[in-house]
Protein backbone atom coordinates (compact mmCIF):
# COMPACT_ATOMS: atom_id res chain seq x y z
CA MET A 1 22.86 -26.07 47.69
CA LYS A 2 20.71 -29.18 47.79
CA GLN A 3 20.52 -31.42 44.78
CA ASP A 4 16.84 -30.49 44.18
CA GLU A 5 17.69 -26.77 44.20
CA LEU A 6 20.59 -27.36 41.86
CA ILE A 7 18.39 -29.29 39.41
CA LEU A 8 15.77 -26.54 39.55
CA GLN A 9 18.41 -23.86 38.85
CA VAL A 10 19.80 -25.87 35.91
CA ALA A 11 16.28 -26.25 34.50
CA LYS A 12 15.70 -22.48 34.79
CA ASP A 13 19.01 -21.76 33.10
CA LEU A 14 18.22 -24.20 30.29
CA TYR A 15 14.85 -22.53 29.78
CA LYS A 16 16.50 -19.09 29.54
CA LEU A 17 19.07 -20.49 27.10
CA ALA A 18 16.30 -21.99 24.95
CA GLU A 19 14.53 -18.61 24.85
CA HIS A 20 17.71 -16.88 23.71
CA ILE A 21 18.38 -19.48 21.03
CA ASP A 22 14.77 -19.22 19.85
CA SER A 23 15.05 -15.44 19.58
CA LEU A 24 18.15 -15.82 17.41
CA PHE A 25 16.35 -17.97 14.86
CA ASN A 26 12.91 -16.36 14.93
CA VAL A 27 13.95 -12.93 13.81
CA THR A 28 11.42 -11.22 11.59
CA PRO A 29 13.15 -9.19 8.92
CA GLU A 30 12.61 -5.47 9.06
CA LYS A 31 10.56 -4.15 6.22
CA LYS A 32 12.63 -1.80 4.11
CA THR A 33 11.06 1.60 3.76
CA ILE A 34 10.98 3.00 0.26
CA SER A 35 12.11 6.58 -0.17
CA ILE A 36 10.59 9.12 -2.51
CA GLU A 37 13.94 9.23 -4.32
CA GLU A 38 13.70 5.52 -5.14
CA VAL A 39 10.16 5.97 -6.45
CA ARG A 40 11.13 9.07 -8.43
CA SER A 41 14.03 7.21 -10.05
CA VAL A 42 11.83 4.37 -11.30
CA LEU A 43 9.10 6.78 -12.40
CA ALA A 44 11.62 8.84 -14.38
CA GLU A 45 12.95 5.72 -16.09
CA LYS A 46 9.45 4.56 -17.06
CA SER A 47 8.43 8.06 -18.09
CA GLN A 48 11.38 8.26 -20.47
CA ALA A 49 10.19 4.96 -21.91
CA GLY A 50 6.88 6.62 -22.82
CA LYS A 51 4.80 5.57 -19.82
CA GLY A 52 4.09 9.11 -18.56
CA PRO A 53 0.29 9.02 -18.97
CA GLU A 54 0.07 5.64 -17.22
CA ILE A 55 2.25 6.91 -14.37
CA ARG A 56 0.09 10.02 -13.90
CA SER A 57 -2.98 7.78 -13.86
CA LEU A 58 -1.45 5.55 -11.20
CA ILE A 59 -0.47 8.54 -9.03
CA ALA A 60 -4.06 9.80 -9.30
CA LYS A 61 -5.30 6.32 -8.36
CA TYR A 62 -3.55 6.77 -5.02
CA GLY A 63 -5.23 10.16 -4.48
CA ALA A 64 -2.48 12.55 -5.49
CA ASP A 65 -1.85 14.99 -8.33
CA LYS A 66 1.92 14.56 -8.19
CA LEU A 67 4.45 12.31 -6.52
CA THR A 68 5.28 14.76 -3.75
CA ASP A 69 1.59 14.82 -2.73
CA LEU A 70 1.50 11.04 -2.38
CA GLU A 71 1.42 9.48 1.08
CA PRO A 72 4.67 7.57 1.82
CA SER A 73 2.56 4.55 2.79
CA CYS A 74 1.58 4.29 -0.90
CA TYR A 75 5.12 4.27 -2.29
CA GLU A 76 5.56 0.51 -2.31
CA ALA A 77 2.25 -0.22 -4.03
CA LEU A 78 2.82 2.52 -6.61
CA LEU A 79 6.35 1.30 -7.25
CA ASN A 80 5.14 -2.25 -7.81
CA GLU A 81 2.50 -1.11 -10.29
CA VAL A 82 4.91 1.15 -12.16
CA LYS A 83 7.49 -1.61 -12.44
CA ALA A 84 4.81 -3.80 -14.00
CA LEU A 85 4.20 -1.29 -16.82
């Protein structure tokens, strides 16, 4: 292998190595999905603390009559609002 080819191969290898190192440090954390059980647990706790009417109002705000009718995509927002009560 000529010296020029060897230098080119080393440069390519260094570039690949840099990409791998970059991918190790630029990992975006996976967003944790919230289950209905987690939401139900917090809602039950707040309901026992006398926040039932506010909870029902918040569920209605997200277009549902009860928790099981709520879209899973709304769980996080509902949970945040309920925790703030």
